[in-house]
Amino acid sequence: MRKDIIIPEVKDVYIAAVQEMHEEFKTLDWNAYIINDGLAPLEMVLLTVQGYNDKQMTTHTRHTIKVLPAKGFAKIEFMQEDIFKLDNFYSVTYFLDNKMYEKRFEFPAHTIKAESAVALPVMDKDGVLAV
């Protein structure tokens, strides 16, 4: 029965860590974003986030976005720099054209840093893309 379930390939959806100036506190903070570089909106986007290694584990958090517009993006969460030493996973599930899509994105330990930033699609900013 499991072999009969077809989960389509995720395309044009990205998770990125972006370093931004916090206007109120005047600090450089890292924030996680989801980016939809596709031509159609994503519906009922569900995200689960967790970081861990052999000795530590973060709290499992969940986020929901009702609609992520085509060529749009949304902030997921603030990222504390303490978690950069962990492998951080973002599991993304959404509906597009009445089909369910799912993908797990990863920021391996120690990969979120300013020198790893690249130009991001849609956002007109630089950031670190999850793999």
mmCIF file of N, CA and C in Angstrom:
data_model
loop_
_atom_site.group_PDB
_atom_site.id
_atom_site.type_symbol
_atom_site.label_atom_id
_atom_site.label_comp_id
_atom_site.label_asym_id
_atom_site.label_seq_id
_atom_site.Cartn_x
_atom_site.Cartn_y
_atom_site.Cartn_z
ATOM 1 N N MET A 1 0.810 -1.193 0.000
ATOM 2 C CA MET A 1 0.000 0.000 0.000
ATOM 3 C C MET A 1 0.859 1.267 0.000
ATOM 4 N N ARG A 2 1.960 1.253 0.748
ATOM 5 C CA ARG A 2 2.814 2.437 0.786
ATOM 6 C C ARG A 2 3.404 2.746 -0.578
ATOM 7 N N LYS A 3 3.682 1.706 -1.354
ATOM 8 C CA LYS A 3 4.261 1.921 -2.667
ATOM 9 C C LYS A 3 3.292 2.633 -3.603
ATOM 10 N N ASP A 4 2.014 2.633 -3.286
ATOM 11 C CA ASP A 4 1.003 3.283 -4.116
ATOM 12 C C ASP A 4 0.855 4.776 -3.817
ATOM 13 N N ILE A 5 1.451 5.230 -2.727
ATOM 14 C CA ILE A 5 1.367 6.645 -2.364
ATOM 15 C C ILE A 5 2.457 7.398 -3.108
ATOM 16 N N ILE A 6 2.054 8.374 -3.871
ATOM 17 C CA ILE A 6 2.996 9.167 -4.650
ATOM 18 C C ILE A 6 3.097 10.554 -4.017
ATOM 19 N N ILE A 7 4.295 10.904 -3.602
ATOM 20 C CA ILE A 7 4.541 12.241 -3.071
ATOM 21 C C ILE A 7 5.368 12.974 -4.116
ATOM 22 N N PRO A 8 4.795 14.031 -4.703
ATOM 23 C CA PRO A 8 5.509 14.742 -5.769
ATOM 24 C C PRO A 8 6.784 15.413 -5.269
ATOM 25 N N GLU A 9 7.714 15.666 -6.183
ATOM 26 C CA GLU A 9 8.985 16.307 -5.854
ATOM 27 C C GLU A 9 8.781 17.794 -5.577
ATOM 28 N N VAL A 10 9.387 18.270 -4.514
ATOM 29 C CA VAL A 10 9.319 19.687 -4.156
ATOM 30 C C VAL A 10 10.276 20.468 -5.054
ATOM 31 N N LYS A 11 9.753 21.518 -5.686
ATOM 32 C CA LYS A 11 10.560 22.396 -6.536
ATOM 33 C C LYS A 11 10.233 23.838 -6.190
ATOM 34 N N ASP A 12 11.216 24.703 -6.307
ATOM 35 C CA ASP A 12 11.036 26.145 -6.139
ATOM 36 C C ASP A 12 10.620 26.566 -4.731
ATOM 37 N N VAL A 13 10.890 25.730 -3.742
ATOM 38 C CA VAL A 13 10.632 26.074 -2.342
ATOM 39 C C VAL A 13 11.955 25.944 -1.595
ATOM 40 N N TYR A 14 12.268 26.950 -0.783
ATOM 41 C CA TYR A 14 13.554 26.988 -0.097
ATOM 42 C C TYR A 14 13.363 27.424 1.357
ATOM 43 N N ILE A 15 14.302 27.007 2.184
ATOM 44 C CA ILE A 15 14.427 27.510 3.552
ATOM 45 C C ILE A 15 15.763 28.231 3.603
ATOM 46 N N ALA A 16 15.763 29.445 4.147
ATOM 47 C CA ALA A 16 16.987 30.233 4.196
ATOM 48 C C ALA A 16 17.150 30.886 5.566
ATOM 49 N N ALA A 17 18.400 31.037 5.975
ATOM 50 C CA ALA A 17 18.749 31.798 7.176
ATOM 51 C C ALA A 17 19.297 33.142 6.691
ATOM 52 N N VAL A 18 18.708 34.218 7.182
ATOM 53 C CA VAL A 18 19.063 35.560 6.726
ATOM 54 C C VAL A 18 19.486 36.392 7.930
ATOM 55 N N GLN A 19 20.646 37.035 7.817
ATOM 56 C CA GLN A 19 21.110 37.913 8.883
ATOM 57 C C GLN A 19 20.590 39.327 8.599
ATOM 58 N N GLU A 20 19.858 39.874 9.582
ATOM 59 C CA GLU A 20 19.206 41.162 9.407
ATOM 60 C C GLU A 20 19.416 42.046 10.634
ATOM 61 N N MET A 21 19.376 43.342 10.399
ATOM 62 C CA MET A 21 19.484 44.297 11.494
ATOM 63 C C MET A 21 18.142 44.376 12.219
ATOM 64 N N HIS A 22 18.170 44.187 13.533
ATOM 65 C CA HIS A 22 16.971 44.350 14.357
ATOM 66 C C HIS A 22 16.866 45.833 14.684
ATOM 67 N N GLU A 23 15.841 46.471 14.165
ATOM 68 C CA GLU A 23 15.717 47.923 14.266
ATOM 69 C C GLU A 23 15.648 48.419 15.710
ATOM 70 N N GLU A 24 14.906 47.724 16.551
ATOM 71 C CA GLU A 24 14.722 48.186 17.930
ATOM 72 C C GLU A 24 15.981 48.019 18.776
ATOM 73 N N PHE A 25 16.625 46.852 18.676
ATOM 74 C CA PHE A 25 17.778 46.555 19.529
ATOM 75 C C PHE A 25 19.119 46.871 18.868
ATOM 76 N N LYS A 26 19.084 47.210 17.571
ATOM 77 C CA LYS A 26 20.307 47.540 16.824
ATOM 78 C C LYS A 26 21.331 46.405 16.872
ATOM 79 N N THR A 27 20.838 45.182 16.678
ATOM 80 C CA THR A 27 21.697 43.999 16.658
ATOM 81 C C THR A 27 21.513 43.276 15.328
ATOM 82 N N LEU A 28 22.528 42.523 14.922
ATOM 83 C CA LEU A 28 22.405 41.666 13.746
ATOM 84 C C LEU A 28 21.864 40.317 14.204
ATOM 85 N N ASP A 29 20.676 39.983 13.751
ATOM 86 C CA ASP A 29 20.023 38.734 14.140
ATOM 87 C C ASP A 29 19.854 37.832 12.921
ATOM 88 N N TRP A 30 19.807 36.539 13.169
ATOM 89 C CA TRP A 30 19.521 35.557 12.123
ATOM 90 C C TRP A 30 18.056 35.161 12.216
ATOM 91 N N ASN A 31 17.387 35.118 11.069
ATOM 92 C CA ASN A 31 15.991 34.704 10.989
ATOM 93 C C ASN A 31 15.845 33.650 9.905
ATOM 94 N N ALA A 32 14.954 32.694 10.138
ATOM 95 C CA ALA A 32 14.668 31.657 9.143
ATOM 96 C C ALA A 32 13.460 32.090 8.313
ATOM 97 N N TYR A 33 13.544 31.869 7.019
ATOM 98 C CA TYR A 33 12.470 32.210 6.086
ATOM 99 C C TYR A 33 12.146 31.006 5.213
ATOM 100 N N ILE A 34 10.898 30.938 4.776
ATOM 101 C CA ILE A 34 10.508 30.009 3.723
ATOM 102 C C ILE A 34 10.258 30.852 2.484
ATOM 103 N N ILE A 35 10.742 30.368 1.337
ATOM 104 C CA ILE A 35 10.646 31.103 0.078
ATOM 105 C C ILE A 35 9.894 30.243 -0.940
ATOM 106 N N ASN A 36 8.910 30.842 -1.588
ATOM 107 C CA ASN A 36 8.191 30.187 -2.676
ATOM 108 C C ASN A 36 8.578 30.887 -3.970
ATOM 109 N N ASP A 37 9.437 30.258 -4.757
ATOM 110 C CA ASP A 37 9.875 30.811 -6.042
ATOM 111 C C ASP A 37 9.020 30.287 -7.193
ATOM 112 N N GLY A 38 7.928 29.613 -6.855
ATOM 113 C CA GLY A 38 7.043 29.053 -7.877
ATOM 114 C C GLY A 38 6.036 30.063 -8.385
ATOM 115 N N LEU A 39 5.265 29.646 -9.383
ATOM 116 C CA LEU A 39 4.275 30.511 -10.021
ATOM 117 C C LEU A 39 2.880 30.367 -9.431
ATOM 118 N N ALA A 40 2.725 29.528 -8.404
ATOM 119 C CA ALA A 40 1.420 29.327 -7.763
ATOM 120 C C ALA A 40 1.579 29.425 -6.248
ATOM 121 N N PRO A 41 0.535 29.869 -5.556
ATOM 122 C CA PRO A 41 0.620 29.955 -4.097
ATOM 123 C C PRO A 41 0.619 28.568 -3.452
ATOM 124 N N LEU A 42 1.296 28.478 -2.322
ATOM 125 C CA LEU A 42 1.289 27.250 -1.535
ATOM 126 C C LEU A 42 0.212 27.393 -0.467
ATOM 127 N N GLU A 43 -0.556 26.346 -0.264
ATOM 128 C CA GLU A 43 -1.640 26.401 0.710
ATOM 129 C C GLU A 43 -1.343 25.510 1.899
ATOM 130 N N MET A 44 -1.809 25.944 3.049
ATOM 131 C CA MET A 44 -1.697 25.195 4.303
ATOM 132 C C MET A 44 -0.282 24.672 4.529
ATOM 133 N N VAL A 45 0.659 25.592 4.616
ATOM 134 C CA VAL A 45 2.064 25.240 4.814
ATOM 135 C C VAL A 45 2.282 24.911 6.286
ATOM 136 N N LEU A 46 2.762 23.723 6.549
ATOM 137 C CA LEU A 46 3.059 23.272 7.907
ATOM 138 C C LEU A 46 4.562 23.076 8.024
ATOM 139 N N LEU A 47 5.153 23.651 9.071
ATOM 140 C CA LEU A 47 6.593 23.523 9.281
ATOM 141 C C LEU A 47 6.846 22.998 10.681
ATOM 142 N N THR A 48 7.751 22.046 10.790
ATOM 143 C CA THR A 48 8.231 21.602 12.096
ATOM 144 C C THR A 48 9.740 21.814 12.100
ATOM 145 N N VAL A 49 10.233 22.259 13.236
ATOM 146 C CA VAL A 49 11.635 22.643 13.349
ATOM 147 C C VAL A 49 12.248 21.982 14.568
ATOM 148 N N GLN A 50 13.453 21.446 14.394
ATOM 149 C CA GLN A 50 14.182 20.881 15.534
ATOM 150 C C GLN A 50 15.665 20.833 15.209
ATOM 151 N N GLY A 51 16.464 21.084 16.226
ATOM 152 C CA GLY A 51 17.903 20.976 16.099
ATOM 153 C C GLY A 51 18.431 19.963 17.100
ATOM 154 N N TYR A 52 19.461 19.212 16.687
ATOM 155 C CA TYR A 52 20.030 18.249 17.629
ATOM 156 C C TYR A 52 21.409 17.777 17.183
ATOM 157 N N ASN A 53 22.114 17.190 18.127
ATOM 158 C CA ASN A 53 23.361 16.468 17.873
ATOM 159 C C ASN A 53 23.396 15.308 18.855
ATOM 160 N N ASP A 54 24.556 14.716 19.077
ATOM 161 C CA ASP A 54 24.644 13.553 19.967
ATOM 162 C C ASP A 54 24.317 13.870 21.419
ATOM 163 N N LYS A 55 24.511 15.131 21.829
ATOM 164 C CA LYS A 55 24.363 15.480 23.243
ATOM 165 C C LYS A 55 23.220 16.435 23.548
ATOM 166 N N GLN A 56 22.744 17.165 22.550
ATOM 167 C CA GLN A 56 21.729 18.186 22.787
ATOM 168 C C GLN A 56 20.582 18.073 21.803
ATOM 169 N N MET A 57 19.426 18.626 22.229
ATOM 170 C CA MET A 57 18.256 18.652 21.363
ATOM 171 C C MET A 57 17.429 19.883 21.716
ATOM 172 N N THR A 58 16.947 20.587 20.687
ATOM 173 C CA THR A 58 16.090 21.739 20.942
ATOM 174 C C THR A 58 14.640 21.288 21.033
ATOM 175 N N THR A 59 13.813 22.188 21.495
ATOM 176 C CA THR A 59 12.381 21.934 21.532
ATOM 177 C C THR A 59 11.867 21.806 20.108
ATOM 178 N N HIS A 60 10.931 20.916 19.917
ATOM 179 C CA HIS A 60 10.298 20.705 18.625
ATOM 180 C C HIS A 60 9.242 21.801 18.459
ATOM 181 N N THR A 61 9.396 22.674 17.459
ATOM 182 C CA THR A 61 8.416 23.744 17.269
ATOM 183 C C THR A 61 7.662 23.552 15.958
ATOM 184 N N ARG A 62 6.443 24.110 15.932
ATOM 185 C CA ARG A 62 5.585 23.995 14.749
ATOM 186 C C ARG A 62 5.115 25.382 14.331
ATOM 187 N N HIS A 63 4.976 25.564 13.023
ATOM 188 C CA HIS A 63 4.501 26.828 12.469
ATOM 189 C C HIS A 63 3.527 26.520 11.335
ATOM 190 N N THR A 64 2.569 27.421 11.125
ATOM 191 C CA THR A 64 1.592 27.268 10.054
ATOM 192 C C THR A 64 1.479 28.569 9.278
ATOM 193 N N ILE A 65 1.404 28.445 7.969
ATOM 194 C CA ILE A 65 1.156 29.583 7.095
ATOM 195 C C ILE A 65 -0.014 29.169 6.202
ATOM 196 N N LYS A 66 -1.117 29.904 6.273
ATOM 197 C CA LYS A 66 -2.309 29.510 5.510
ATOM 198 C C LYS A 66 -2.057 29.553 4.005
ATOM 199 N N VAL A 67 -1.483 30.658 3.528
ATOM 200 C CA VAL A 67 -1.177 30.782 2.096
ATOM 201 C C VAL A 67 0.157 31.512 1.959
ATOM 202 N N LEU A 68 1.063 30.921 1.198
ATOM 203 C CA LEU A 68 2.331 31.568 0.863
ATOM 204 C C LEU A 68 2.249 31.927 -0.622
ATOM 205 N N PRO A 69 2.146 33.229 -0.939
ATOM 206 C CA PRO A 69 1.916 33.634 -2.328
ATOM 207 C C PRO A 69 3.022 33.181 -3.282
ATOM 208 N N ALA A 70 2.682 33.104 -4.555
ATOM 209 C CA ALA A 70 3.674 32.837 -5.593
ATOM 210 C C ALA A 70 4.719 33.934 -5.545
ATOM 211 N N LYS A 71 5.978 33.545 -5.737
ATOM 212 C CA LYS A 71 7.097 34.495 -5.686
ATOM 213 C C LYS A 71 7.087 35.286 -4.379
ATOM 214 N N GLY A 72 6.722 34.595 -3.294
ATOM 215 C CA GLY A 72 6.648 35.238 -1.986
ATOM 216 C C GLY A 72 7.522 34.540 -0.966
ATOM 217 N N PHE A 73 7.578 35.130 0.224
ATOM 218 C CA PHE A 73 8.346 34.543 1.318
ATOM 219 C C PHE A 73 7.698 34.930 2.636
ATOM 220 N N ALA A 74 8.036 34.183 3.687
ATOM 221 C CA ALA A 74 7.504 34.458 5.016
ATOM 222 C C ALA A 74 8.556 34.119 6.063
ATOM 223 N N LYS A 75 8.616 34.951 7.078
ATOM 224 C CA LYS A 75 9.530 34.692 8.192
ATOM 225 C C LYS A 75 8.970 33.542 9.021
ATOM 226 N N ILE A 76 9.844 32.600 9.335
ATOM 227 C CA ILE A 76 9.435 31.458 10.160
ATOM 228 C C ILE A 76 9.720 31.745 11.622
ATOM 229 N N GLU A 77 10.987 32.100 11.911
ATOM 230 C CA GLU A 77 11.360 32.298 13.306
ATOM 231 C C GLU A 77 12.712 32.977 13.432
ATOM 232 N N PHE A 78 12.954 33.556 14.592
ATOM 233 C CA PHE A 78 14.255 34.070 14.989
ATOM 234 C C PHE A 78 15.135 32.868 15.319
ATOM 235 N N MET A 79 16.402 32.923 14.934
ATOM 236 C CA MET A 79 17.321 31.808 15.194
ATOM 237 C C MET A 79 18.394 32.265 16.187
ATOM 238 N N GLN A 80 18.428 31.656 17.356
ATOM 239 C CA GLN A 80 19.479 31.971 18.320
ATOM 240 C C GLN A 80 20.778 31.338 17.854
ATOM 241 N N GLU A 81 21.864 32.064 17.988
ATOM 242 C CA GLU A 81 23.148 31.563 17.491
ATOM 243 C C GLU A 81 23.629 30.330 18.242
ATOM 244 N N ASP A 82 23.091 30.062 19.422
ATOM 245 C CA ASP A 82 23.441 28.855 20.179
ATOM 246 C C ASP A 82 23.099 27.575 19.416
ATOM 247 N N ILE A 83 22.096 27.634 18.538
ATOM 248 C CA ILE A 83 21.673 26.417 17.822
ATOM 249 C C ILE A 83 22.520 26.134 16.585
ATOM 250 N N PHE A 84 23.405 27.057 16.200
ATOM 251 C CA PHE A 84 24.202 26.869 14.986
ATOM 252 C C PHE A 84 25.194 25.720 15.115
ATOM 253 N N LYS A 85 25.498 25.296 16.341
ATOM 254 C CA LYS A 85 26.395 24.160 16.541
ATOM 255 C C LYS A 85 25.659 22.823 16.376
ATOM 256 N N LEU A 86 24.339 22.888 16.195
ATOM 257 C CA LEU A 86 23.516 21.689 16.026
ATOM 258 C C LEU A 86 23.134 21.523 14.557
ATOM 259 N N ASP A 87 22.728 20.306 14.183
ATOM 260 C CA ASP A 87 22.102 20.081 12.879
ATOM 261 C C ASP A 87 20.651 20.529 13.037
ATOM 262 N N ASN A 88 20.210 21.480 12.223
ATOM 263 C CA ASN A 88 18.855 22.029 12.331
ATOM 264 C C ASN A 88 18.018 21.578 11.146
ATOM 265 N N PHE A 89 16.845 21.021 11.442
ATOM 266 C CA PHE A 89 15.972 20.443 10.425
ATOM 267 C C PHE A 89 14.653 21.196 10.354
ATOM 268 N N TYR A 90 14.221 21.483 9.129
ATOM 269 C CA TYR A 90 12.937 22.126 8.861
ATOM 270 C C TYR A 90 12.147 21.180 7.966
ATOM 271 N N SER A 91 11.115 20.571 8.505
ATOM 272 C CA SER A 91 10.248 19.715 7.703
ATOM 273 C C SER A 91 9.080 20.552 7.206
ATOM 274 N N VAL A 92 8.892 20.579 5.886
ATOM 275 C CA VAL A 92 7.886 21.426 5.259
ATOM 276 C C VAL A 92 6.875 20.550 4.538
ATOM 277 N N THR A 93 5.595 20.794 4.811
ATOM 278 C CA THR A 93 4.500 20.107 4.132
ATOM 279 C C THR A 93 3.530 21.174 3.649
ATOM 280 N N TYR A 94 3.047 21.038 2.413
ATOM 281 C CA TYR A 94 2.100 22.020 1.891
ATOM 282 C C TYR A 94 1.254 21.393 0.789
ATOM 283 N N PHE A 95 0.203 22.101 0.412
ATOM 284 C CA PHE A 95 -0.652 21.673 -0.691
ATOM 285 C C PHE A 95 -0.478 22.626 -1.871
ATOM 286 N N LEU A 96 -0.392 22.033 -3.067
ATOM 287 C CA LEU A 96 -0.292 22.775 -4.306
ATOM 288 C C LEU A 96 -1.057 21.984 -5.357
ATOM 289 N N ASP A 97 -2.035 22.618 -5.988
ATOM 290 C CA ASP A 97 -2.878 21.945 -6.986
ATOM 291 C C ASP A 97 -3.521 20.679 -6.423
ATOM 292 N N ASN A 98 -4.010 20.763 -5.196
ATOM 293 C CA ASN A 98 -4.690 19.662 -4.502
ATOM 294 C C ASN A 98 -3.803 18.425 -4.306
ATOM 295 N N LYS A 99 -2.486 18.619 -4.315
ATOM 296 C CA LYS A 99 -1.545 17.540 -4.019
ATOM 297 C C LYS A 99 -0.717 17.953 -2.816
ATOM 298 N N MET A 100 -0.364 16.971 -2.004
ATOM 299 C CA MET A 100 0.456 17.243 -0.838
ATOM 300 C C MET A 100 1.928 17.039 -1.184
ATOM 301 N N TYR A 101 2.742 18.009 -0.784
ATOM 302 C CA TYR A 101 4.184 17.972 -0.993
ATOM 303 C C TYR A 101 4.867 17.971 0.363
ATOM 304 N N GLU A 102 6.037 17.341 0.408
ATOM 305 C CA GLU A 102 6.767 17.289 1.674
ATOM 306 C C GLU A 102 8.267 17.216 1.398
ATOM 307 N N LYS A 103 9.024 17.961 2.204
ATOM 308 C CA LYS A 103 10.478 17.910 2.085
ATOM 309 C C LYS A 103 11.093 18.298 3.418
ATOM 310 N N ARG A 104 12.234 17.701 3.699
ATOM 311 C CA ARG A 104 12.990 18.014 4.909
ATOM 312 C C ARG A 104 14.255 18.772 4.494
ATOM 313 N N PHE A 105 14.403 19.971 5.031
ATOM 314 C CA PHE A 105 15.562 20.811 4.753
ATOM 315 C C PHE A 105 16.484 20.773 5.968
ATOM 316 N N GLU A 106 17.794 20.890 5.727
ATOM 317 C CA GLU A 106 18.753 20.822 6.830
ATOM 318 C C GLU A 106 19.789 21.936 6.718
ATOM 319 N N PHE A 107 20.078 22.524 7.887
ATOM 320 C CA PHE A 107 21.254 23.362 8.055
ATOM 321 C C PHE A 107 22.227 22.520 8.878
ATOM 322 N N PRO A 108 23.236 21.903 8.260
ATOM 323 C CA PRO A 108 24.201 21.138 9.051
ATOM 324 C C PRO A 108 24.897 22.043 10.072
ATOM 325 N N ALA A 109 25.409 21.444 11.119
ATOM 326 C CA ALA A 109 26.086 22.190 12.179
ATOM 327 C C ALA A 109 27.171 23.097 11.599
ATOM 328 N N HIS A 110 27.264 24.298 12.138
ATOM 329 C CA HIS A 110 28.299 25.282 11.811
ATOM 330 C C HIS A 110 28.252 25.800 10.368
ATOM 331 N N THR A 111 27.116 25.668 9.679
ATOM 332 C CA THR A 111 27.037 26.160 8.296
ATOM 333 C C THR A 111 26.352 27.515 8.192
ATOM 334 N N ILE A 112 25.688 27.952 9.234
ATOM 335 C CA ILE A 112 25.029 29.258 9.200
ATOM 336 C C ILE A 112 26.034 30.301 9.657
ATOM 337 N N LYS A 113 26.580 31.001 8.676
ATOM 338 C CA LYS A 113 27.553 32.067 8.949
ATOM 339 C C LYS A 113 27.533 33.032 7.774
ATOM 340 N N ALA A 114 27.870 34.276 8.046
ATOM 341 C CA ALA A 114 27.765 35.338 7.041
ATOM 342 C C ALA A 114 28.562 35.026 5.778
ATOM 343 N N GLU A 115 29.720 34.419 5.926
ATOM 344 C CA GLU A 115 30.547 34.141 4.741
ATOM 345 C C GLU A 115 29.975 33.037 3.842
ATOM 346 N N SER A 116 28.961 32.328 4.301
ATOM 347 C CA SER A 116 28.314 31.300 3.479
ATOM 348 C C SER A 116 27.095 31.834 2.739
ATOM 349 N N ALA A 117 26.781 33.110 2.894
ATOM 350 C CA ALA A 117 25.582 33.691 2.298
ATOM 351 C C ALA A 117 25.692 33.773 0.775
ATOM 352 N N VAL A 118 24.559 33.536 0.125
ATOM 353 C CA VAL A 118 24.435 33.636 -1.332
ATOM 354 C C VAL A 118 23.189 34.475 -1.633
ATOM 355 N N ALA A 119 23.061 34.915 -2.868
ATOM 356 C CA ALA A 119 21.866 35.655 -3.274
ATOM 357 C C ALA A 119 20.662 34.718 -3.221
ATOM 358 N N LEU A 120 19.594 35.167 -2.582
ATOM 359 C CA LEU A 120 18.395 34.345 -2.424
ATOM 360 C C LEU A 120 17.367 34.672 -3.500
ATOM 361 N N PRO A 121 16.643 33.641 -3.960
ATOM 362 C CA PRO A 121 15.568 33.920 -4.910
ATOM 363 C C PRO A 121 14.454 34.706 -4.219
ATOM 364 N N VAL A 122 13.777 35.540 -4.951
ATOM 365 C CA VAL A 122 12.593 36.301 -4.533
ATOM 366 C C VAL A 122 12.892 37.408 -3.512
ATOM 367 N N MET A 123 13.750 37.157 -2.532
ATOM 368 C CA MET A 123 13.893 38.070 -1.388
ATOM 369 C C MET A 123 14.733 39.303 -1.663
ATOM 370 N N ASP A 124 15.581 39.312 -2.656
ATOM 371 C CA ASP A 124 16.494 40.427 -2.916
ATOM 372 C C ASP A 124 17.403 40.663 -1.708
ATOM 373 N N LYS A 125 17.827 39.567 -1.084
ATOM 374 C CA LYS A 125 18.745 39.592 0.053
ATOM 375 C C LYS A 125 19.698 38.430 -0.088
ATOM 376 N N ASP A 126 20.754 38.458 0.715
ATOM 377 C CA ASP A 126 21.670 37.327 0.794
ATOM 378 C C ASP A 126 21.318 36.502 2.034
ATOM 379 N N GLY A 127 21.588 35.200 1.967
ATOM 380 C CA GLY A 127 21.335 34.324 3.093
ATOM 381 C C GLY A 127 21.936 32.958 2.849
ATOM 382 N N VAL A 128 21.809 32.100 3.833
ATOM 383 C CA VAL A 128 22.323 30.728 3.753
ATOM 384 C C VAL A 128 21.139 29.813 3.435
ATOM 385 N N LEU A 129 21.257 29.064 2.353
ATOM 386 C CA LEU A 129 20.180 28.134 1.972
ATOM 387 C C LEU A 129 20.361 26.780 2.656
ATOM 388 N N ALA A 130 19.271 26.243 3.152
ATOM 389 C CA ALA A 130 19.300 24.883 3.715
ATOM 390 C C ALA A 130 19.380 23.898 2.564
ATOM 391 N N VAL A 131 19.965 22.737 2.841
ATOM 392 C CA VAL A 131 20.084 21.692 1.817
ATOM 393 C C VAL A 131 19.001 20.650 1.997
#
